[in-house]
Coordinates of C-alpha atoms in Angstrom, one line a residue:
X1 CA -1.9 -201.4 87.1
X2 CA -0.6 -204.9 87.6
X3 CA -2.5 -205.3 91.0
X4 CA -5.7 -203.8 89.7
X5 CA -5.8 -206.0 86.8
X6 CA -4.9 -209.4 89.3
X7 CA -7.9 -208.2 91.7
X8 CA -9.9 -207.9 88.7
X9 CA -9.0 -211.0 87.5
X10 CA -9.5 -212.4 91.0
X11 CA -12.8 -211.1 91.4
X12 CA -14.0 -212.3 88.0
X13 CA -13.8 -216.0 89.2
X14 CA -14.8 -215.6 92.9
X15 CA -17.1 -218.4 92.2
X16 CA -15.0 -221.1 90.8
X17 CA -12.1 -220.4 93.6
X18 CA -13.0 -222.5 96.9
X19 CA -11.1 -219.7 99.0
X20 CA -13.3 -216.3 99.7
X21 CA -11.7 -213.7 97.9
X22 CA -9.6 -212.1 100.3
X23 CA -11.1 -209.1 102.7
X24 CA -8.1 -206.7 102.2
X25 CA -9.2 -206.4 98.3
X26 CA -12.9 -206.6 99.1
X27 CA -13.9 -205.2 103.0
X28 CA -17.6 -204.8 101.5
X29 CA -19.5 -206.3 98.6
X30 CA -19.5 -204.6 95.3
X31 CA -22.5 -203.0 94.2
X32 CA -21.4 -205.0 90.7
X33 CA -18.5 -206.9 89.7
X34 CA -18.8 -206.6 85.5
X35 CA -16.3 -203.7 85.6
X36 CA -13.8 -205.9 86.9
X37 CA -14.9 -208.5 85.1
X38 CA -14.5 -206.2 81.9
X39 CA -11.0 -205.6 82.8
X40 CA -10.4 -209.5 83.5
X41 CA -11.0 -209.9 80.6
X42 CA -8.8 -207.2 78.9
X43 CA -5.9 -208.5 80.6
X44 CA -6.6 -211.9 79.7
X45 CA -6.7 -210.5 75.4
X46 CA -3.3 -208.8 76.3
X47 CA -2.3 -212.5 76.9
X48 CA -2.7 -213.5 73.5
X49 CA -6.7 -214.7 71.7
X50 CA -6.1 -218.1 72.7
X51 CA -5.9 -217.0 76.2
X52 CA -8.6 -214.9 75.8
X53 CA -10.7 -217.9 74.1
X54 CA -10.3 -220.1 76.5
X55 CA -11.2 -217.7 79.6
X56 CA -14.7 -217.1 78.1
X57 CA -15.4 -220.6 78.2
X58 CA -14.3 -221.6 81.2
X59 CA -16.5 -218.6 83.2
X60 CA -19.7 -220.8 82.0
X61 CA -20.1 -223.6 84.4
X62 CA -22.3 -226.9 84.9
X63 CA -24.7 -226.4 87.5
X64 CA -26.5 -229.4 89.2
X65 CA -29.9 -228.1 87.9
X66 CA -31.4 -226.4 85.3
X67 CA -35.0 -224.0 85.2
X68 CA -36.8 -222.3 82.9
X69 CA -38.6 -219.6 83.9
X70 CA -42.5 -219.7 82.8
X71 CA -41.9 -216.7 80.5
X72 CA -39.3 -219.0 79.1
X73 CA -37.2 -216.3 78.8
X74 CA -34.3 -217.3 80.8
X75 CA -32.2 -220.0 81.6
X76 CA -31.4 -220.5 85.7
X77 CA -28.5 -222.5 86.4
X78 CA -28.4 -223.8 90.4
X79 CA -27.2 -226.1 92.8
X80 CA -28.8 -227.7 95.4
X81 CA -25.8 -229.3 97.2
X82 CA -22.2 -228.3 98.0
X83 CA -20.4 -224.8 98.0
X84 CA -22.6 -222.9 95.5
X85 CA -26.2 -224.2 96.9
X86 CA -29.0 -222.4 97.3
X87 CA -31.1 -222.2 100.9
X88 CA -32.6 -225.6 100.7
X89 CA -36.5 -223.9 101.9
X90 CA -39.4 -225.2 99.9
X91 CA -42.6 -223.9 101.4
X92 CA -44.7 -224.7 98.9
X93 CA -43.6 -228.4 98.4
X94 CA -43.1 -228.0 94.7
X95 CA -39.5 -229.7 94.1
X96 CA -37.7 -226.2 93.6
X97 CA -36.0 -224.1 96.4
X98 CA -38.0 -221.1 97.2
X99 CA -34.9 -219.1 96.5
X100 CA -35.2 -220.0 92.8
X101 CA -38.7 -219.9 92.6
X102 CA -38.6 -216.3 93.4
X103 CA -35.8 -215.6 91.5
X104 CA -37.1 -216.9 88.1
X105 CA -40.7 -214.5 89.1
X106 CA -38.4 -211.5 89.5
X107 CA -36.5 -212.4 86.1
X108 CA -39.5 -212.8 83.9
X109 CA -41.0 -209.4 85.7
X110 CA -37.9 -207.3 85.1
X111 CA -37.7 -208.6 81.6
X112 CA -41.6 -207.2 81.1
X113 CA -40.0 -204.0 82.7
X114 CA -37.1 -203.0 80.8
X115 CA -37.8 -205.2 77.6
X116 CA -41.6 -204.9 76.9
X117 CA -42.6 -201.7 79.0
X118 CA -39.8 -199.0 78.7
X119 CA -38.7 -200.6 75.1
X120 CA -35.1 -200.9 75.5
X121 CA -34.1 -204.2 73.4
X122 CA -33.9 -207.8 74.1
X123 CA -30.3 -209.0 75.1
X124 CA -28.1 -210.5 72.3
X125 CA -28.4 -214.5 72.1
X126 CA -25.6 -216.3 73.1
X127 CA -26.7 -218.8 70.0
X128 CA -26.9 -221.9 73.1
X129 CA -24.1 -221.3 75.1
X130 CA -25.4 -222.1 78.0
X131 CA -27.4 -225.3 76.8
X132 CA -30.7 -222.8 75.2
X133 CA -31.5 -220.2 73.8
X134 CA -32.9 -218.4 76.7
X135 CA -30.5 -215.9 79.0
X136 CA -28.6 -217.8 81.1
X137 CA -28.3 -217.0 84.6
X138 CA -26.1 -218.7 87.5
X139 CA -26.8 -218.9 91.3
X140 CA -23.8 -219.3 92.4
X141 CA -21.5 -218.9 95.9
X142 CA -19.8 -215.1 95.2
X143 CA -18.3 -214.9 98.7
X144 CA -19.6 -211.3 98.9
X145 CA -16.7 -209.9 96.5
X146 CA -19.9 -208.6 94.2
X147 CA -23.8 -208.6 94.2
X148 CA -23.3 -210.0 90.8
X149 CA -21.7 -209.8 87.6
X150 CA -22.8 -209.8 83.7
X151 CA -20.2 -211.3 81.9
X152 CA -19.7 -210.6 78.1
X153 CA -18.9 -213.9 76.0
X154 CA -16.7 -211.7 73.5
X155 CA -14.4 -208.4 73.5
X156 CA -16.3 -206.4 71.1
X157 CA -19.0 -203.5 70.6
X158 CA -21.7 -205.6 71.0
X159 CA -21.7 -208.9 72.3
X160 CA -23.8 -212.1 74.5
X161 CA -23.8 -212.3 77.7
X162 CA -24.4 -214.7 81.2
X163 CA -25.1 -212.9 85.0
X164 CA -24.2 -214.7 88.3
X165 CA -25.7 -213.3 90.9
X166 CA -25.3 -214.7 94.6
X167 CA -26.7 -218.0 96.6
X168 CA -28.2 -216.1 99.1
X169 CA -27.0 -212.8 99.8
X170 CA -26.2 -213.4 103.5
X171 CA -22.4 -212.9 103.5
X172 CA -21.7 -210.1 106.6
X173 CA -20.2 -208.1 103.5
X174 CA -23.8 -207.4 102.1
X175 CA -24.4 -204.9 104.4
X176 CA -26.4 -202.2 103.1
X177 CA -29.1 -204.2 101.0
X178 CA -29.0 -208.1 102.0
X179 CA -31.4 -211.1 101.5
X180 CA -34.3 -211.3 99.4
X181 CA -34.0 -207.8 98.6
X182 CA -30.5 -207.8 97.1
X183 CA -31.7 -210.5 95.2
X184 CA -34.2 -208.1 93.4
X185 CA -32.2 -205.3 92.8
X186 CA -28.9 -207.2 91.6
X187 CA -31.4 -209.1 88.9
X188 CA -32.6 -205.5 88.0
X189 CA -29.4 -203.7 87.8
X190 CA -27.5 -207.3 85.7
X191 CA -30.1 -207.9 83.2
X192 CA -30.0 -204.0 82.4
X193 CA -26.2 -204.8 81.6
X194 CA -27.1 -207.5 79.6
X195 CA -29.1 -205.3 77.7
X196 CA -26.4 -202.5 77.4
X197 CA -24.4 -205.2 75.8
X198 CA -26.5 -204.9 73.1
X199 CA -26.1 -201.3 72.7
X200 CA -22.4 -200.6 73.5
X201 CA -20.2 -202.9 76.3
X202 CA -17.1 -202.0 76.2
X203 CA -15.6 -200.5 79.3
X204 CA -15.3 -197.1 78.2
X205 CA -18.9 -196.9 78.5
X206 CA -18.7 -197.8 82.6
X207 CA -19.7 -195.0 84.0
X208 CA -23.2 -194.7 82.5
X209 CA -23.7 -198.8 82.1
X210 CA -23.4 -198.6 85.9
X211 CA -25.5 -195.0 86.3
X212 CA -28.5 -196.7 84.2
X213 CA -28.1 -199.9 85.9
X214 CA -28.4 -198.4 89.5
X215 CA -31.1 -196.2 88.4
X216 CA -32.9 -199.2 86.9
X217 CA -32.9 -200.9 90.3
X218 CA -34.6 -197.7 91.8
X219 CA -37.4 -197.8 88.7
X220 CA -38.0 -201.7 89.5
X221 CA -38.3 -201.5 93.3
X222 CA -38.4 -198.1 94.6
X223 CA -39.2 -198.7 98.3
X224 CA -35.6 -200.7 98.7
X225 CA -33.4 -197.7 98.2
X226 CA -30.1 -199.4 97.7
X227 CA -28.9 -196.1 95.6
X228 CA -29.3 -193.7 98.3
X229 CA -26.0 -195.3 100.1
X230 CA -23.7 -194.1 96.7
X231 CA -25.4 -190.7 96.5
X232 CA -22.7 -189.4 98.8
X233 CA -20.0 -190.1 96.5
X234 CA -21.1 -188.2 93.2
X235 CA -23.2 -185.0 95.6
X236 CA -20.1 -184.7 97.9
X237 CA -17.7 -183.6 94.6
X238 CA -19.8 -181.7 92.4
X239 CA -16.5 -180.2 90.8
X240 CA -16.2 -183.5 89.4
X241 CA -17.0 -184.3 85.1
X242 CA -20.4 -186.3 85.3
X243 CA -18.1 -189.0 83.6
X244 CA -15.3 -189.1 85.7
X245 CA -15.5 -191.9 88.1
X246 CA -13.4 -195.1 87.9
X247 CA -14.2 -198.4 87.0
X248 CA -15.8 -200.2 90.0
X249 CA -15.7 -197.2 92.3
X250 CA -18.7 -195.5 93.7
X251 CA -19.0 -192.1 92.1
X252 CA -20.3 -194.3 89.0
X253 CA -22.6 -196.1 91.2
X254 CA -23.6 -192.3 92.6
X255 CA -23.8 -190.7 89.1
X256 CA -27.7 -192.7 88.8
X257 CA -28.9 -189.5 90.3
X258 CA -28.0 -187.9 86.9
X259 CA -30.1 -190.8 85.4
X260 CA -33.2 -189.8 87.8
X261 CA -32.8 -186.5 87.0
X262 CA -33.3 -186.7 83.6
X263 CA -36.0 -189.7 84.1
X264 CA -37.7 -187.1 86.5
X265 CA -37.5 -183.7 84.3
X266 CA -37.8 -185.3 81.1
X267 CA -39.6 -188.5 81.2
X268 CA -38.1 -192.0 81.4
X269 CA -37.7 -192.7 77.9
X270 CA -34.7 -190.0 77.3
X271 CA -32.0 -192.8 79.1
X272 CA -33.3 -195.3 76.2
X273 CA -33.1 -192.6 73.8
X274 CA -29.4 -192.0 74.8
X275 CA -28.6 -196.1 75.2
X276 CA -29.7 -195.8 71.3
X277 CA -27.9 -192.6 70.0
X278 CA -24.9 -194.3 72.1
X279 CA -25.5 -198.0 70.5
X280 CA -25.4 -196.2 66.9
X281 CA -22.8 -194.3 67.5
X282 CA -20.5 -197.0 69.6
X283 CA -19.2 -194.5 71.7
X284 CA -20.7 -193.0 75.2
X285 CA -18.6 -189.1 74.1
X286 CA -20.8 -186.2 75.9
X287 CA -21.9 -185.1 72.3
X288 CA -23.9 -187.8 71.4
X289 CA -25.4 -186.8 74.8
X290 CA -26.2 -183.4 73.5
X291 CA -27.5 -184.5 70.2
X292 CA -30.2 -186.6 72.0
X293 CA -31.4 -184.0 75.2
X294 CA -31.3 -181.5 72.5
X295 CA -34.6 -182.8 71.3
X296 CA -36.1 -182.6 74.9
X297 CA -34.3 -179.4 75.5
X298 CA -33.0 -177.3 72.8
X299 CA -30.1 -175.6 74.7
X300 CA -28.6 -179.3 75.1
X301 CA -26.3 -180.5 77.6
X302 CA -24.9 -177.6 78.5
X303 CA -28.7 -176.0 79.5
X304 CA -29.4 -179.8 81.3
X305 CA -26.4 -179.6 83.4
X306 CA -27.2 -176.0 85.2
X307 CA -30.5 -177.5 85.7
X308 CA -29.2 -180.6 87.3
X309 CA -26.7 -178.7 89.2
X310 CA -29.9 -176.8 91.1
X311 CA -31.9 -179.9 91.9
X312 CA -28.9 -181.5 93.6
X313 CA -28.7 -177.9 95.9
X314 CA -32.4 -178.9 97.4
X315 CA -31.7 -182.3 99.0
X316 CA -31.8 -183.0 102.4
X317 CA -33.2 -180.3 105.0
X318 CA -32.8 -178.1 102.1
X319 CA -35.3 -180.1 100.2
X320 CA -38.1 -178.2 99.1
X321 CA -40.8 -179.6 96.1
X322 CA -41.0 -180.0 93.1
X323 CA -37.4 -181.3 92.9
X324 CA -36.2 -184.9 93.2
X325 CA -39.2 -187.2 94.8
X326 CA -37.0 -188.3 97.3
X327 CA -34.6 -185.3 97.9
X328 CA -35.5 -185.3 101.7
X329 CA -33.4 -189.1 101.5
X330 CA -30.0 -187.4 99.8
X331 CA -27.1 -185.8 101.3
X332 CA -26.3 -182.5 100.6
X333 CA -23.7 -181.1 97.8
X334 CA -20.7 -178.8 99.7
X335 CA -20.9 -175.3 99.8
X336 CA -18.2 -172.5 99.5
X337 CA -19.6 -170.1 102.0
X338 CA -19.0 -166.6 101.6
X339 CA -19.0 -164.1 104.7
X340 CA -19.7 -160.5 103.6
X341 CA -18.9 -158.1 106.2
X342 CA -19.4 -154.2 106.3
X343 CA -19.1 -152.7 103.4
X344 CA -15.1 -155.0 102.2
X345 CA -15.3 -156.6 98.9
X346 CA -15.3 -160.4 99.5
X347 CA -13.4 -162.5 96.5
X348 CA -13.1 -166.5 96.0
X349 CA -12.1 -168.2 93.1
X350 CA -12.4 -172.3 92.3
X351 CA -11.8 -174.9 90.0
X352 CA -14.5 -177.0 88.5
X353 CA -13.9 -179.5 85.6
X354 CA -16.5 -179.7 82.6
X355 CA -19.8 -180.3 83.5
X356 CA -19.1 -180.0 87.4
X357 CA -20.5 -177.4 89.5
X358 CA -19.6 -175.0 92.7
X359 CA -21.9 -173.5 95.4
X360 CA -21.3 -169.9 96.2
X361 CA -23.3 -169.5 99.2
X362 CA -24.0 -166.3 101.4
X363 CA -25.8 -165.7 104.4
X364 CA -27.8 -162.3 105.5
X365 CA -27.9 -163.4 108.5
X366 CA -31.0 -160.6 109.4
X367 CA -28.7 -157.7 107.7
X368 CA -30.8 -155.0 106.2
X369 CA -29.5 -154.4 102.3
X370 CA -28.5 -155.7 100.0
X371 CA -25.4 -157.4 98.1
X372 CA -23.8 -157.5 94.6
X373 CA -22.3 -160.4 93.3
X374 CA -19.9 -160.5 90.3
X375 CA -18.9 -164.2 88.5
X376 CA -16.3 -163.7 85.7
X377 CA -14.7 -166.7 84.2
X378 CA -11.5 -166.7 81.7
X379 CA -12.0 -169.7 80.0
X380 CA -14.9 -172.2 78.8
X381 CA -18.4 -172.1 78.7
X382 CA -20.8 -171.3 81.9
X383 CA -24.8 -172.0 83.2
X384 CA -25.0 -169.7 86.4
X385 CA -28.2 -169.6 88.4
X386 CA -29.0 -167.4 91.7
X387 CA -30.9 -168.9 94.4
X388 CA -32.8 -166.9 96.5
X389 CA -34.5 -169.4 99.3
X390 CA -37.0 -167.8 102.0
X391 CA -38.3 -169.2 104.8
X392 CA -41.2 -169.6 102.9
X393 CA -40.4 -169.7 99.0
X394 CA -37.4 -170.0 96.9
X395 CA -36.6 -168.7 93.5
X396 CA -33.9 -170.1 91.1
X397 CA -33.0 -167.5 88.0
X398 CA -30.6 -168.0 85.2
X399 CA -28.1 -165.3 85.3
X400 CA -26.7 -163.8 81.9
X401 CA -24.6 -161.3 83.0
X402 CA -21.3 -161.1 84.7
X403 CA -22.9 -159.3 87.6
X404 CA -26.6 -159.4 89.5
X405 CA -27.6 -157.2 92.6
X406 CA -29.9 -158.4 95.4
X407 CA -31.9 -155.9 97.2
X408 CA -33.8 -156.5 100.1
X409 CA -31.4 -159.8 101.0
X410 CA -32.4 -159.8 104.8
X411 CA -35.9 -161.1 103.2
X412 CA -33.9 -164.6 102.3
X413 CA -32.3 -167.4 104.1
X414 CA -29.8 -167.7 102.0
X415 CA -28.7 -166.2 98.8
X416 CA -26.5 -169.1 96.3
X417 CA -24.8 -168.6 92.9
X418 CA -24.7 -172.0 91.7
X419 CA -22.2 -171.9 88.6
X420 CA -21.7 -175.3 86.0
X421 CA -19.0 -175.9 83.5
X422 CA -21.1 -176.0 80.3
X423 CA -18.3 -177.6 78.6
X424 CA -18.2 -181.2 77.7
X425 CA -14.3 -181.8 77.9
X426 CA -11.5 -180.2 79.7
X427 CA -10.4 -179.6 83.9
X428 CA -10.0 -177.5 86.1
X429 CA -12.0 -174.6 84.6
X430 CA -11.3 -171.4 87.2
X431 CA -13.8 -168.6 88.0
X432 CA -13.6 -165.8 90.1
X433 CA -16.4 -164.4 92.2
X434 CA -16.6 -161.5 94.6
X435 CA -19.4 -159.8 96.8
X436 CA -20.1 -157.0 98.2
X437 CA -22.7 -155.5 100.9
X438 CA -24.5 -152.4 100.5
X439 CA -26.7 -151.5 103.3
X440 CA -28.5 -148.3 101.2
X441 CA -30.1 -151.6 98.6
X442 CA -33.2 -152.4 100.7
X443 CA -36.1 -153.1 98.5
X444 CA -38.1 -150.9 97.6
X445 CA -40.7 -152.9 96.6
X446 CA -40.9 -154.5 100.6
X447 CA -43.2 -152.3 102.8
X448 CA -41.5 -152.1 106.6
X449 CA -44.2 -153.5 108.8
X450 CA -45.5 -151.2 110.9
X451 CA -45.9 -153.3 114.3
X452 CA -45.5 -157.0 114.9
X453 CA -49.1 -158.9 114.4
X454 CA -50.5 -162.2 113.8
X455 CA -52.8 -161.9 111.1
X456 CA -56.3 -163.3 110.7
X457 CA -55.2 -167.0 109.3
X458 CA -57.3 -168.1 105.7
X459 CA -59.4 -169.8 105.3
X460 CA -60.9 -169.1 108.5
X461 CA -63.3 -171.4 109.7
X462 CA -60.5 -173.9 108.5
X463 CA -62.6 -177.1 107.5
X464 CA -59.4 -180.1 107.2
X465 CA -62.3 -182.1 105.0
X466 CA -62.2 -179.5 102.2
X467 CA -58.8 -177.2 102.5
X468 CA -55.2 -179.2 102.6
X469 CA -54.4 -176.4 105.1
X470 CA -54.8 -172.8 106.8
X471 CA -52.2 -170.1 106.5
X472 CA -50.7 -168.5 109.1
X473 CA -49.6 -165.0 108.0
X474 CA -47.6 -162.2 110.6
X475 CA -45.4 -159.1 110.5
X476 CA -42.2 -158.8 112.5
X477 CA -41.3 -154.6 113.1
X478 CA -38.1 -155.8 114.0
X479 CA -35.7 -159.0 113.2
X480 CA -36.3 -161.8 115.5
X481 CA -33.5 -164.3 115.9
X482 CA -36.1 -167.1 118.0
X483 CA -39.0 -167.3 116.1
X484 CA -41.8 -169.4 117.4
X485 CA -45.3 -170.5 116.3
X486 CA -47.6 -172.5 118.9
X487 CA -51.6 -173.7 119.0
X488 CA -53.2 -174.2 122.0
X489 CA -56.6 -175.7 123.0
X490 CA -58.9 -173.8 125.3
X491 CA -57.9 -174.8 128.7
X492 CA -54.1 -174.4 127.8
X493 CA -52.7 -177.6 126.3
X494 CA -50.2 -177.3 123.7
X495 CA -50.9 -178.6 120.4
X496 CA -48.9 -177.9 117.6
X497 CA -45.8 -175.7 117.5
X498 CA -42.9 -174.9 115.3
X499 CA -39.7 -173.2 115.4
X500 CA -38.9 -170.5 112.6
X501 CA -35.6 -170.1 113.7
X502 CA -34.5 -166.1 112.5
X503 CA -36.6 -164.3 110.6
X504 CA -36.3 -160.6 109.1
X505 CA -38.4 -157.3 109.7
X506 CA -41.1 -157.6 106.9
X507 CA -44.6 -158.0 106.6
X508 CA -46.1 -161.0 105.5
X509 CA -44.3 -164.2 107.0
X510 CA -46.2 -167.2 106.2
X511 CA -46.6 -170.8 108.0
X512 CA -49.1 -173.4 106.6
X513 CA -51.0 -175.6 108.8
X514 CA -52.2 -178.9 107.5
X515 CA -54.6 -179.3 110.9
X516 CA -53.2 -182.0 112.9
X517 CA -51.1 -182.3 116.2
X518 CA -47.4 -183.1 117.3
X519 CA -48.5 -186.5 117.0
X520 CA -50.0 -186.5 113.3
X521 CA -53.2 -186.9 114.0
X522 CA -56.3 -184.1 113.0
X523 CA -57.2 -182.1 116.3
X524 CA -60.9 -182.1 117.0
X525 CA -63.2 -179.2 116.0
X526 CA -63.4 -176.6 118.9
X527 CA -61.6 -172.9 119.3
X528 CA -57.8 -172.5 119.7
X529 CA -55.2 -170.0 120.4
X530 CA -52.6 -169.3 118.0
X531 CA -48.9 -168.0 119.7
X532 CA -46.5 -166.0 118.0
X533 CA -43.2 -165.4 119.9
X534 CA -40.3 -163.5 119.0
X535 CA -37.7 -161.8 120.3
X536 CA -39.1 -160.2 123.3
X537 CA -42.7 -160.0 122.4
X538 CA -45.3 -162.2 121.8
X539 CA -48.8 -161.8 119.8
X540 CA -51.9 -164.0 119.9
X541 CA -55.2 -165.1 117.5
X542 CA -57.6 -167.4 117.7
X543 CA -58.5 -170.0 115.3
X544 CA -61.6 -172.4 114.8
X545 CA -61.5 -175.9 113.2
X546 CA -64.5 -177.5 112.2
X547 CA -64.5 -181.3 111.4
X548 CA -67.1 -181.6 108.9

């Protein structure tokens, strides 16, 4: 505790030491340094007020020059010469480093962003602090220990605050997100602390200061990205609470997906609506949560978290619409895979902690049947949902009882029982789950194709001008394990093709066809030839496109 509280310490004053902060403690930048500057500061109070005093004041320092930003809104303290100058560039001859210049645009524009168009409120004034009444903000040389820090000016519920952000971004320890473009995001993800402060900042609240914070950056400037490199950290444990993660450490930073997630299935204002219920209440506990979704969603927290739980299954190359907008871009949550054999009753059992999640996942792998699948828990509250993804569809279906039966299972890629802790408290919840094949539950309601066809494709001419795509529709008598679909011009030249991988014995396979070649572009009008090959045989239809 000692050591974290010295490192905290050290990285709290990384601007006012004229040694780097050493790389042992700090190999990379921080994504932000105000949790360690939070519990600087708590070490410095154990010392005594005095102590306490005098470290708030000396944090602020005197900065060669001083600039107002036009909205005159903030307060940018800079240097021009020595250790803690900014790039000296000046393109537009104007007297002020193009550094600042930019700087001061992107602080009055995230100030109309999260101030005057999502509503959350203005910071607290420091009452002239920092020489004004505007926010004060200091370009300074941070060594790449942090992208930036906001720094409260008391120990209490609510309180002031100054941000220091870096020089210039160009240490090698800014490696994801560097330059100009760390500039924008740090100013986005600091002034949303600042506000915070004004809500609730103590650091009891971290983890969702920092989830808001990181999400805010992706709101401001989504074609940067910088979240997608914490992602990993919150997806890759889904057994973990939603507010377990450490001070400082990078399933906070990851847990902004749960902020997009609600921004993305409930609209943008429910993370200001929380910020408020929390700023009320002085306290981030999962109930005030729950009292706010519940007027968004009556089932509460408890109904959001299953929810949230599914989205974060289709990510990756299992993303499939309407889920998150850039699902494609996040790594995938860990599955427990079950193998069902014969006709042997398959059992698992897990721990998850309140609000986490586990992936039962199951594979038919072609089979012909079906399964059942029985989830029994001894303790705490459960959201379960069944997945049932197709090569061509997926389904996602609240389960009630203990046990649901699949039928016709071959017709699905995979089969998964996603299961969430719908408590708010509490770890290591245990569940038990078992499966078992059955090769008498086909479905009944799945006519056996009777030979293995391309069908006539629809629409059919297929006009690109006036349909977003043609469907290409076939029967498989038999399970094919290489599945293939290919287009051909009239004298032979391949055009389009794609592999289905293994798909089961059923009528009514689907591919859709947006009209354009390998290389993206629309193929011309004319006659083609449509392939279908499969295991061992191989059917054929022609197709015209018309170019309008």
């Amino acid at each position: 505790m000692i050591l974290t509280l010295a490192i905290g310490i050290l990285l709290s004053t990384a601007h006012n030491n004229n040694a780097e902060t050493p790389t042992q403690h700090a190999p990379t930048a921080l994504r932000c340094g105000t949790p360690h500057v939070l519990q600087a500061l708590d070490a410095a109070s154990a010392l005594g007020p005095e102590h306490l005093r005098l470290k708030l004041v000396q944090d602020r320092r005197i900065a060669q020059h001083i600039l107002l930003t036009p909205s005159g809104h903030f307060r940018v303290h800079y240097d021009t010469e020595g250790r803690h100058a900014v790039p000296p560039t000046d393109d537009d001859s104007n007297g002020i480093p193009d550094y600042i210049d930019l700087a001061a645009t992107v602080l009055d524009s995230t100030w109309i962003l999260e101030v005057e168009q999502l509503g959350y409120k203005p910071p607290p004034s420091d009452k002239g602090l920092g020489g004004g009444d505007e926010y004060d903000i200091y370009i300074v040389e941070l060594s790449g220990s942090a992208y930036g820090f906001t720094h409260p000016d008391a120990l209490a519920a609510t309180t002031s605050s100054y941000i220091r952000i870096d020089n210039n971004f160009t240490d090698q320890r800014y490696q994801k997100t560097h330059g100009l473009d760390a500039l924008r995001v740090t100013i986005a993800h600091e002034f949303h602390h600042a506000i915070q402060f004004g809500y609730y900042a103590p650091g009891a609240g971290n983890w969702w200061q920092e989830s808001t914070s990181t999400w805010m950056e992706e709101v401001a400037y989504p074609h940067i990205n910088d979240y997608l490199q914490y992602l990993i950290h919150f997806l890759g444990e889904p057994q973990r609470a939603l507010n377990s993660g450490l001070p400082g450490k990078n399933h906070t930073y990851g847990s902004a997906i749960f902020s997009l997630f609600l921004d993305q299935r409930y609209g943008r204002e429910l993370n200001r609506l929380i910020w408020e219920e929390v700023g009320q209440r002085k306290s981030v506990n999962l109930d005030h949560f729950d009292h706010v979704i519940r007027q968004v969603e009556p089932g509460g927290l408890g109904v959001v978290m299953g929810e949230f739980a599914v989205w974060n299954y289709f990510t990756n190359n299992r993303y499939r619409d309407p889920y998150y907008a850039e699902g494609n871009l996040y790594p995938t949550v860990p599955t427990r895979d079950i193998a069902v054999d014969a006709e042997a009753v398959v059992r698992d059992t897990s721990r998850v902690d309140a609000t986490g999640s586990v992936y039962l996942r199951l594979t038919p792998q072609l089979r012909a049947g079906g399964v059942d699948l029985f989830f029994d828990a001894n303790q705490g509250a459960w959201r379960r949902h069944l997945l049932l993804v197709g090569p061509d569809s997926i389904s996602a279906q609240l389960v009630s009882e203990p046990t649901v039966r699949v039928t016709g299972w071959d017709q699905f890629d995979e089969i998964v029982l996603v299961a969430t802790s719908a408590e708010r408290t509490g770890l290591a919840y245990q569940h038990f789950f078992t499966a078992q094949f059955d090769p008498s539950l086909t479905d009944p309601n799945q006519p056996a194709a009777l030979a293995t066809l391309l069908k006539p494709n629809y629409p059919n001419p297929f006009r690109p001008s006036q349909h977003p795509h043609t469907r290409l529709a076939f029967d498989l008598a038999f399970p094919s394990r290489e599945t293939r679909l290919a287009l051909f011009t009239a004298n032979g030249t391949l055009v389009w093709e794609q592999d289905l991988g293994e798909r089961a014995a059923r009528q009514d396979h689907a591919v859709l066809w947006d009209g354009r070649n390998a290389t993206g572009n629309l193929v011309a009008s004319g006659i083609y030839h449509l392939l279908l090959e499969t295991d061992g045989t191989a059917a054929k239809r022609t197709i015209a496109v018309v170019r309008d």
